[in-house]
Amino acid sequence: MSDFWQRVLIFSASIFAFCLLVWVAAGGLAAAVLFTVALLLWLLLQLQQQAALDHWLDDPEGRVVPEGSGQWEEIFSRLNKMVRLHRAEREQHTAALRDMEQATSALPEGVVILDDTDHIEWCNPLAEKHFGLDSVRDIGQQITYLARQPEFVQYLTMRDFSEPLILRGSREGSLVLSLKLILYGSGKRLLISRDITHLERIETMRRDFVANVSHELRTPLTVVNGFVETLHDMPSLENDMARRALHLMGEQTQRMEHLVDDLLTLSRLEDALNTLQEETVAAPVLMRTLLQEGQALSGGRHILRLELESEYSLLGNAEELRSAFGNLVTNAIRYTPQGGEIVLRSFERDGQPVFSVRDSGIGIASQHIPRLTERFYRVDRSRSRETGGTGLGLAIVKHIVNRHQAKLDISSEEGRGSTFSIVFPAGRRLPVAEKGAAA
Ligand code: ADP
């Protein structure tokens, strides 16, 4: 039996025994009166303790737990212990939270905690600066009311946050932010913002420099190449060595011209102001053109086939798509020995239009595949040069693919061949047009 019931039992038994004694000594009426008075006193005591408890519950933070008497003494003392423990725990949590807040405030990145409906729950001082927030006034506000750029609003509604969003011109006009959204808990989101204005400026300087140098080199190269060709073709040139030298000079200047052209193409694709001009591109027409161009380049050394499993049109830029697909076909021809087979395919995978080029060529070892789209990355430098490569082809393809929100898939086996596929988002698939622009 618990202490509580033991005490109740002892107390009731004592009163009862005392009343029995009074009954024996002074009769039944006196005992009944005494018993009633004792019960009333006991009830009054209970009510008094309950009133003390009720009073304390009105303001448990500001008042001390009442002392109590009888059974209530024990109850209040246990309640007091619980309250003290709870307060100590709360102080610990508050201190831990304060530490966390201080740590996140010291972070070199902006942090905003959003709930599942994009309402701001908390933000650090840097996030206040990045988004123009006020950590007191704006708590509970929907972030898209305060930061309204369409790209940002669209990013928040997206499901794929693997890539950061680069937000230009946010707030102070020239501020460039890199934003990353991280999902955690039950539907909560952590929005991390990083000021990359300085990095962007350096990147723009680098891009401008490459574009300007390429542009400046173009004219002298054209002039030199023109003279070399004219000299080489002069009938009066009898010296064999001079002819060979001019031939080599012509080859090298042409390589440089290709390099400059590819660098200028990359600069154009990288230019943030150069937005994608979309049109309807009939894939079958484009692919037939590419097949013919591929056959001309191969000069009968390869078997080229076209497999149009699904005929669709693409919403994209005809010139860029032609350049990307063309690069893949050219590479397939350059890296496939004589007699090999090259297949140009268009099909659909899970509702997504896919364009692929499969070859039975030299293939690529798996460790090189992730780096192929880097500028000037070549598996075999001399082979790339021999076949007239600039090392920029796949970098151009990657840029075009990104501009179309598509994906470049590369699968390859050394010595057996490679397949390069461009997977477009389902939204870019259009019904095949009668007279679509191919290029
Ligand atoms: P390059 O002008 O050197 O061909 P790219 O950017 O087009 O430059 O390609 C990068 C590298 O990827 C190439 O140097 C080559 O090693 C490899 N590569 C590209 N396409 C193929 C292919 N179809 N088969 C084998 N290797 C390839």
Coordinates of C-alpha atoms and ligand atoms in Angstrom, one line a residue:
M1 CA 0.0 0.0 0.0
S2 CA 1.3 3.4 -0.9
D3 CA 2.4 6.0 1.8
F4 CA -0.5 8.2 0.8
W5 CA -3.2 5.5 1.6
Q6 CA -1.4 4.4 4.7
R7 CA -1.6 8.0 6.1
V8 CA -5.3 8.4 5.2
L9 CA -6.0 5.0 6.8
I10 CA -4.1 5.9 10.1
F11 CA -5.8 9.3 10.2
S12 CA -9.4 7.9 9.7
A13 CA -8.8 5.0 12.1
S14 CA -7.6 7.5 14.8
I15 CA -10.7 9.7 14.5
F16 CA -12.9 6.7 14.4
A17 CA -11.3 5.2 17.5
F18 CA -11.6 8.5 19.3
C19 CA -15.3 8.8 18.4
L20 CA -15.9 5.3 19.7
L21 CA -14.2 6.2 23.0
V22 CA -16.5 9.3 23.3
W23 CA -19.5 7.1 22.4
V24 CA -18.6 4.8 25.3
A25 CA -17.9 7.7 27.7
A26 CA -20.6 10.3 26.7
G27 CA -23.1 8.6 24.5
G28 CA -23.9 8.3 20.8
L29 CA -25.0 11.9 20.2
A30 CA -21.8 13.4 21.5
A31 CA -19.8 10.9 19.4
A32 CA -21.9 11.8 16.2
V33 CA -21.4 15.5 16.8
L34 CA -17.7 15.0 17.3
F35 CA -17.4 12.9 14.1
T36 CA -19.3 15.5 12.0
V37 CA -17.1 18.3 13.3
A38 CA -13.9 16.3 12.7
L39 CA -15.1 15.6 9.1
L40 CA -15.9 19.2 8.5
L41 CA -12.5 20.3 9.8
W42 CA -10.8 17.8 7.5
L43 CA -12.9 19.0 4.5
L44 CA -11.9 22.6 5.3
L45 CA -8.3 21.7 5.4
Q46 CA -8.5 19.9 2.0
L47 CA -10.3 23.0 0.5
Q48 CA -7.7 25.3 1.9
Q49 CA -4.8 23.2 0.3
Q50 CA -6.7 23.1 -3.0
A51 CA -7.2 26.8 -2.9
A52 CA -3.4 27.2 -2.4
L53 CA -2.7 24.9 -5.3
D54 CA -5.2 26.8 -7.5
H55 CA -3.6 30.1 -6.5
W56 CA -0.1 28.8 -7.4
L57 CA -1.4 27.4 -10.8
D58 CA -2.6 30.9 -11.8
D59 CA 1.1 32.0 -12.0
P60 CA 3.4 29.0 -11.6
E61 CA 6.4 31.0 -12.9
G62 CA 6.1 33.9 -10.5
R63 CA 4.9 32.2 -7.3
V64 CA 6.5 29.6 -5.1
V65 CA 4.9 26.2 -4.6
P66 CA 2.8 26.3 -1.4
E67 CA 4.1 24.4 1.6
G68 CA 0.9 22.3 2.6
S69 CA 0.3 20.1 5.6
G70 CA -0.7 16.5 6.1
Q71 CA -0.8 14.5 2.8
W72 CA -0.5 17.8 1.0
E73 CA 2.9 18.4 2.4
E74 CA 4.3 15.4 0.5
I75 CA 2.4 16.3 -2.7
F76 CA 3.6 19.9 -2.7
S77 CA 7.2 18.9 -1.9
R78 CA 7.2 16.5 -4.9
L79 CA 5.6 19.2 -7.1
N80 CA 8.3 21.6 -5.9
K81 CA 11.1 19.2 -6.9
M82 CA 9.5 18.7 -10.3
V83 CA 9.2 22.5 -10.9
R84 CA 12.9 23.0 -9.9
L85 CA 14.0 20.2 -12.2
H86 CA 11.9 21.6 -15.1
R87 CA 13.4 25.1 -14.5
A88 CA 16.9 23.7 -14.5
E89 CA 16.3 21.8 -17.7
R90 CA 14.7 24.8 -19.4
E91 CA 17.7 27.0 -18.4
Q92 CA 20.0 24.4 -20.0
H93 CA 17.9 24.4 -23.2
T94 CA 17.8 28.2 -23.3
A95 CA 21.6 28.3 -22.9
A96 CA 22.1 25.7 -25.6
L97 CA 19.7 27.6 -27.9
R98 CA 21.5 30.9 -27.2
D99 CA 24.8 29.2 -28.1
M100 CA 23.3 27.9 -31.3
E101 CA 22.0 31.3 -32.2
Q102 CA 25.3 32.9 -31.5
A103 CA 27.0 30.3 -33.6
T104 CA 24.6 30.7 -36.5
S105 CA 24.9 34.5 -36.2
A106 CA 28.6 34.2 -36.6
L107 CA 28.3 32.1 -39.7
P108 CA 29.6 33.7 -42.9
E109 CA 26.3 32.7 -44.5
G110 CA 22.8 33.8 -44.2
V111 CA 20.4 31.3 -42.6
V112 CA 16.6 31.4 -42.7
I113 CA 14.4 28.7 -41.1
L114 CA 11.2 28.3 -43.0
D115 CA 8.2 26.2 -42.1
D116 CA 6.4 23.9 -44.6
T117 CA 4.5 26.9 -46.1
D118 CA 7.5 29.2 -46.4
H119 CA 6.8 31.3 -43.4
I120 CA 9.9 32.7 -41.7
E121 CA 10.5 31.1 -38.3
W122 CA 14.0 32.5 -37.6
C123 CA 16.8 34.2 -39.5
N124 CA 20.4 35.3 -38.7
P125 CA 21.8 38.9 -39.2
L126 CA 23.4 38.0 -42.5
A127 CA 20.1 36.7 -43.9
E128 CA 18.5 40.0 -42.8
K129 CA 21.0 41.8 -44.9
H130 CA 20.8 39.5 -47.9
F131 CA 16.9 39.5 -48.1
G132 CA 16.2 42.8 -46.5
L133 CA 14.5 41.1 -43.5
D134 CA 13.9 42.2 -40.0
S135 CA 14.4 39.3 -37.5
V136 CA 11.7 40.7 -35.2
R137 CA 9.1 42.3 -37.5
D138 CA 9.2 39.7 -40.3
I139 CA 8.9 36.5 -38.2
G140 CA 5.8 34.6 -39.3
Q141 CA 5.7 36.4 -42.7
Q142 CA 5.8 34.4 -45.9
I143 CA 9.3 34.9 -47.4
T144 CA 8.0 35.3 -50.9
Y145 CA 6.2 38.4 -49.9
L146 CA 9.5 39.9 -48.9
A147 CA 11.8 38.5 -51.5
R148 CA 9.7 38.4 -54.7
Q149 CA 12.1 37.6 -57.6
P150 CA 10.3 35.1 -59.9
E151 CA 13.4 32.8 -60.0
F152 CA 13.5 32.7 -56.2
V153 CA 9.7 32.0 -55.9
Q154 CA 10.1 29.2 -58.5
Y155 CA 13.1 27.8 -56.8
L156 CA 11.1 27.5 -53.5
T157 CA 8.4 25.5 -55.3
M158 CA 10.8 23.1 -56.9
R159 CA 11.4 19.7 -55.5
D160 CA 15.0 19.3 -56.6
F161 CA 17.4 21.5 -54.5
S162 CA 20.6 19.6 -55.5
E163 CA 21.9 22.7 -57.5
P164 CA 22.1 26.1 -55.8
L165 CA 20.2 29.0 -57.3
I166 CA 22.3 32.0 -58.3
L167 CA 20.2 35.1 -57.6
R168 CA 21.4 38.3 -59.3
G169 CA 20.3 41.8 -58.5
S170 CA 18.7 40.9 -55.2
R171 CA 18.1 43.9 -52.9
E172 CA 21.1 46.2 -53.3
G173 CA 21.0 45.8 -57.1
S174 CA 24.5 44.5 -57.5
L175 CA 24.3 41.8 -54.9
V176 CA 24.7 38.2 -56.3
L177 CA 23.6 35.4 -54.0
S178 CA 24.1 31.7 -54.1
L179 CA 21.0 30.1 -52.5
K180 CA 20.6 26.6 -51.3
L181 CA 17.5 25.0 -49.7
I182 CA 17.9 22.1 -47.3
L183 CA 14.9 20.1 -46.2
Y184 CA 14.8 18.8 -42.6
G185 CA 12.4 17.7 -39.9
S186 CA 8.8 17.4 -40.9
G187 CA 8.6 19.7 -43.9
K188 CA 10.9 22.4 -42.6
R189 CA 13.4 24.1 -44.8
L190 CA 16.8 25.8 -44.2
L191 CA 17.6 28.5 -46.6
I192 CA 21.3 29.2 -46.8
S193 CA 22.4 32.3 -48.7
R194 CA 26.0 33.1 -49.7
D195 CA 27.2 36.4 -51.1
I196 CA 29.2 35.6 -54.2
T197 CA 29.3 39.1 -55.7
H198 CA 33.0 39.1 -55.5
L199 CA 33.4 35.7 -57.1
E200 CA 30.9 36.7 -59.9
R201 CA 32.9 39.8 -60.6
I202 CA 36.2 37.8 -61.0
E203 CA 34.3 35.2 -63.1
T204 CA 32.9 38.0 -65.4
M205 CA 36.4 39.5 -65.7
R206 CA 37.7 36.0 -66.7
R207 CA 34.9 35.5 -69.2
D208 CA 35.3 39.0 -70.7
F209 CA 39.1 38.5 -71.0
V210 CA 38.7 35.2 -72.8
A211 CA 36.0 36.6 -75.1
N212 CA 38.1 39.7 -75.9
V213 CA 41.4 37.8 -76.5
S214 CA 39.5 35.4 -78.8
H215 CA 37.9 38.3 -80.6
E216 CA 41.2 40.1 -81.1
L217 CA 42.9 36.9 -82.3
R218 CA 40.3 36.2 -84.9
T219 CA 41.1 38.9 -87.5
P220 CA 44.9 38.3 -87.5
L221 CA 44.4 34.6 -87.7
T222 CA 42.0 34.9 -90.7
V223 CA 44.6 37.2 -92.5
V224 CA 47.5 34.8 -91.8
N225 CA 45.5 31.8 -92.9
G226 CA 44.4 33.6 -96.1
F227 CA 48.0 34.4 -97.0
V228 CA 49.3 30.9 -96.1
E229 CA 46.6 29.4 -98.4
T230 CA 47.4 31.8 -101.2
L231 CA 51.2 31.2 -101.0
H232 CA 50.6 27.4 -100.8
D233 CA 48.5 27.4 -103.9
M234 CA 51.0 29.6 -105.9
P235 CA 52.1 27.6 -109.0
S236 CA 55.5 29.3 -108.9
L237 CA 56.3 27.7 -105.5
E238 CA 58.7 25.0 -106.4
N239 CA 60.5 24.5 -103.2
D240 CA 59.1 21.3 -101.6
M241 CA 60.2 22.2 -98.2
A242 CA 58.5 25.6 -98.4
R243 CA 55.3 23.9 -99.6
R244 CA 55.4 21.5 -96.7
A245 CA 56.0 24.3 -94.3
L246 CA 53.1 26.3 -95.7
H247 CA 50.9 23.2 -95.5
L248 CA 51.7 22.8 -91.8
M249 CA 51.3 26.5 -91.1
G250 CA 47.9 26.3 -92.8
E251 CA 46.9 23.3 -90.6
Q252 CA 48.0 25.0 -87.4
T253 CA 46.3 28.4 -88.2
Q254 CA 43.1 26.5 -89.0
R255 CA 43.3 24.7 -85.6
M256 CA 43.8 28.1 -83.9
E257 CA 40.8 29.4 -85.8
H258 CA 38.6 26.5 -84.6
L259 CA 39.9 27.1 -81.1
V260 CA 39.0 30.8 -81.2
D261 CA 35.6 29.9 -82.7
D262 CA 34.9 27.4 -79.9
L263 CA 36.0 29.9 -77.2
L264 CA 33.7 32.6 -78.6
T265 CA 30.8 30.1 -78.7
L266 CA 31.5 29.2 -75.1
S267 CA 31.6 33.0 -74.1
R268 CA 28.3 33.5 -75.9
L269 CA 26.7 30.6 -74.1
E270 CA 28.0 31.7 -70.7
D271 CA 26.7 35.3 -71.2
A272 CA 24.0 35.7 -68.6
L273 CA 22.3 38.3 -70.8
N274 CA 22.1 35.8 -73.7
T275 CA 18.8 34.2 -72.8
L276 CA 17.6 31.1 -74.7
Q277 CA 15.6 32.0 -77.8
E278 CA 13.1 29.1 -78.0
E279 CA 11.5 27.8 -81.2
T280 CA 10.0 24.6 -82.4
V281 CA 12.7 22.3 -83.7
A282 CA 11.6 19.2 -85.6
A283 CA 14.0 16.5 -84.3
P284 CA 13.6 14.1 -87.3
V285 CA 14.6 16.9 -89.8
L286 CA 17.5 17.9 -87.6
M287 CA 18.7 14.4 -87.3
R288 CA 18.5 13.6 -91.0
T289 CA 20.6 16.7 -91.6
L290 CA 23.1 15.6 -89.0
L291 CA 23.2 12.1 -90.6
Q292 CA 24.1 13.6 -94.0
E293 CA 26.8 15.9 -92.4
G294 CA 28.2 12.9 -90.5
Q295 CA 28.3 10.8 -93.6
A296 CA 30.2 13.6 -95.4
L297 CA 32.7 13.9 -92.5
S298 CA 33.2 10.1 -92.3
G299 CA 33.8 9.9 -96.1
G300 CA 32.5 6.4 -96.2
R301 CA 34.8 5.1 -93.4
H302 CA 32.0 4.3 -91.0
I303 CA 28.4 2.9 -91.2
L304 CA 26.1 5.6 -90.0
R305 CA 22.4 4.8 -89.2
L306 CA 19.4 6.7 -88.0
E307 CA 16.8 5.2 -85.6
L308 CA 13.8 7.4 -85.2
E309 CA 11.8 5.4 -82.6
S310 CA 9.8 8.4 -81.6
E311 CA 9.2 11.4 -83.7
Y312 CA 8.9 14.6 -81.8
S313 CA 9.7 18.3 -82.0
L314 CA 11.7 20.0 -79.3
L315 CA 11.1 23.4 -77.7
G316 CA 14.6 24.8 -77.9
N317 CA 17.1 26.8 -79.9
A318 CA 17.7 25.2 -83.3
E319 CA 21.2 26.5 -83.7
E320 CA 22.3 25.5 -80.3
L321 CA 20.7 22.0 -80.5
R322 CA 22.3 21.5 -83.9
S323 CA 25.7 22.5 -82.5
A324 CA 25.3 20.1 -79.5
F325 CA 24.0 17.1 -81.5
G326 CA 26.6 17.9 -84.2
N327 CA 29.5 17.9 -81.7
L328 CA 28.4 14.4 -80.4
V329 CA 28.2 13.0 -84.0
T330 CA 31.6 14.5 -84.9
N331 CA 33.2 13.1 -81.8
A332 CA 31.7 9.6 -82.6
I333 CA 33.2 9.7 -86.0
R334 CA 36.6 11.0 -84.8
Y335 CA 36.9 8.4 -82.0
T336 CA 35.6 5.4 -84.0
P337 CA 38.1 3.5 -86.1
Q338 CA 37.4 2.7 -89.8
G339 CA 34.5 0.2 -90.3
G340 CA 32.9 1.1 -87.0
E341 CA 29.2 1.8 -86.6
I342 CA 27.5 5.0 -85.4
V343 CA 23.8 5.1 -84.6
L344 CA 21.9 8.4 -84.1
R345 CA 18.7 7.7 -82.1
S346 CA 15.7 9.6 -81.0
F347 CA 13.3 8.0 -78.5
E348 CA 11.4 8.6 -75.3
R349 CA 12.3 7.5 -71.8
D350 CA 9.6 8.0 -69.2
G351 CA 7.9 10.6 -71.3
Q352 CA 11.2 12.5 -71.7
P353 CA 12.6 13.0 -75.2
V354 CA 16.1 11.6 -75.7
F355 CA 18.6 12.1 -78.4
S356 CA 21.6 9.8 -78.4
V357 CA 24.7 8.9 -80.4
R358 CA 26.1 5.4 -80.0
D359 CA 29.4 4.4 -81.5
S360 CA 31.5 1.3 -81.6
G361 CA 34.7 3.3 -81.1
I362 CA 37.6 3.4 -78.8
G363 CA 35.4 4.0 -75.7
I364 CA 36.5 5.9 -72.5
A365 CA 37.8 4.5 -69.2
S366 CA 35.3 5.1 -66.4
Q367 CA 37.6 7.4 -64.4
H368 CA 37.6 10.0 -67.2
I369 CA 33.8 10.2 -67.7
P370 CA 33.0 12.7 -64.9
R371 CA 35.6 15.1 -66.3
L372 CA 34.9 14.9 -70.0
T373 CA 32.9 18.1 -70.1
E374 CA 35.6 20.2 -68.5
R375 CA 37.3 22.6 -70.8
F376 CA 40.4 21.1 -72.5
Y377 CA 40.0 17.8 -70.8
R378 CA 41.1 15.1 -73.2
V379 CA 41.6 11.4 -72.5
D380 CA 44.3 11.1 -75.2
R381 CA 45.8 14.5 -76.1
S382 CA 47.5 13.5 -79.3
R383 CA 44.5 11.6 -80.7
S384 CA 42.3 14.7 -80.0
R385 CA 44.8 16.9 -81.8
E386 CA 45.3 14.5 -84.7
T387 CA 41.6 14.5 -85.4
G388 CA 41.3 18.2 -85.2
G389 CA 39.8 18.5 -81.7
T390 CA 39.9 21.6 -79.6
G391 CA 39.1 20.0 -76.3
L392 CA 36.1 22.3 -76.0
G393 CA 33.4 20.3 -77.8
L394 CA 31.8 18.6 -74.8
A395 CA 32.1 21.8 -72.7
I396 CA 30.0 23.5 -75.3
V397 CA 27.5 20.5 -75.4
K398 CA 27.2 20.7 -71.6
H399 CA 26.4 24.4 -71.6
I400 CA 23.7 24.0 -74.3
V401 CA 22.3 21.0 -72.4
N402 CA 22.1 23.1 -69.2
R403 CA 20.5 26.0 -71.1
H404 CA 17.7 23.6 -72.1
Q405 CA 17.4 22.2 -68.5
A406 CA 18.4 18.8 -70.1
K407 CA 20.9 16.2 -68.9
L408 CA 23.9 14.7 -70.6
D409 CA 24.3 11.0 -69.9
I410 CA 27.6 9.3 -70.9
S411 CA 28.0 5.6 -70.8
S412 CA 31.1 4.0 -72.3
E413 CA 33.3 0.9 -72.2
E414 CA 36.9 1.1 -73.2
G415 CA 37.6 -0.6 -76.5
R416 CA 33.8 -1.3 -77.2
G417 CA 32.3 2.1 -77.7
S418 CA 30.3 5.0 -76.1
T419 CA 26.8 6.3 -76.0
F420 CA 26.2 10.0 -75.4
S421 CA 22.6 10.9 -74.6
I422 CA 20.8 14.2 -74.1
V423 CA 17.7 13.7 -72.0
F424 CA 15.3 16.7 -72.2
P425 CA 12.6 17.5 -69.7
A426 CA 9.2 16.2 -70.7
G427 CA 8.0 19.9 -71.0
R428 CA 10.2 20.4 -74.0
R429 CA 8.5 17.7 -76.0
L430 CA 6.2 19.0 -78.7
P431 CA 4.1 17.0 -81.2
V432 CA 6.1 16.7 -84.4
A433 CA 5.8 19.7 -86.6
E434 CA 5.1 19.4 -90.4
K435 CA 7.7 22.0 -91.2
G436 CA 9.8 22.4 -88.1
A437 CA 12.9 24.5 -88.2
A438 CA 15.9 22.2 -88.2
A439 CA 18.5 24.8 -87.9
Ligands
ADP1 P1 38.0 17.0 -78.3 O1 38.0 18.2 -79.1 O2 39.3 16.7 -77.7 O3 37.3 15.9 -78.9 P2 35.7 17.1 -76.5 O4 35.4 18.1 -75.4 O5 34.8 17.0 -77.7 O6 37.1 17.5 -77.0 O7 35.9 15.7 -75.9 C1 36.7 15.6 -74.7 C2 37.4 14.2 -74.7 O8 36.4 13.2 -74.6 C3 38.0 13.9 -76.0 O9 39.4 14.4 -76.0 C4 38.0 12.4 -76.0 O10 39.1 11.9 -75.3 C5 36.7 12.0 -75.3 N1 35.6 11.7 -76.2 C6 34.6 12.5 -76.6 N2 33.7 11.8 -77.3 C7 34.2 10.5 -77.4 C8 33.8 9.3 -78.1 N3 32.6 9.3 -78.8 N4 34.5 8.2 -77.9 C9 35.6 8.2 -77.2 N5 36.1 9.3 -76.6 C10 35.4 10.5 -76.7

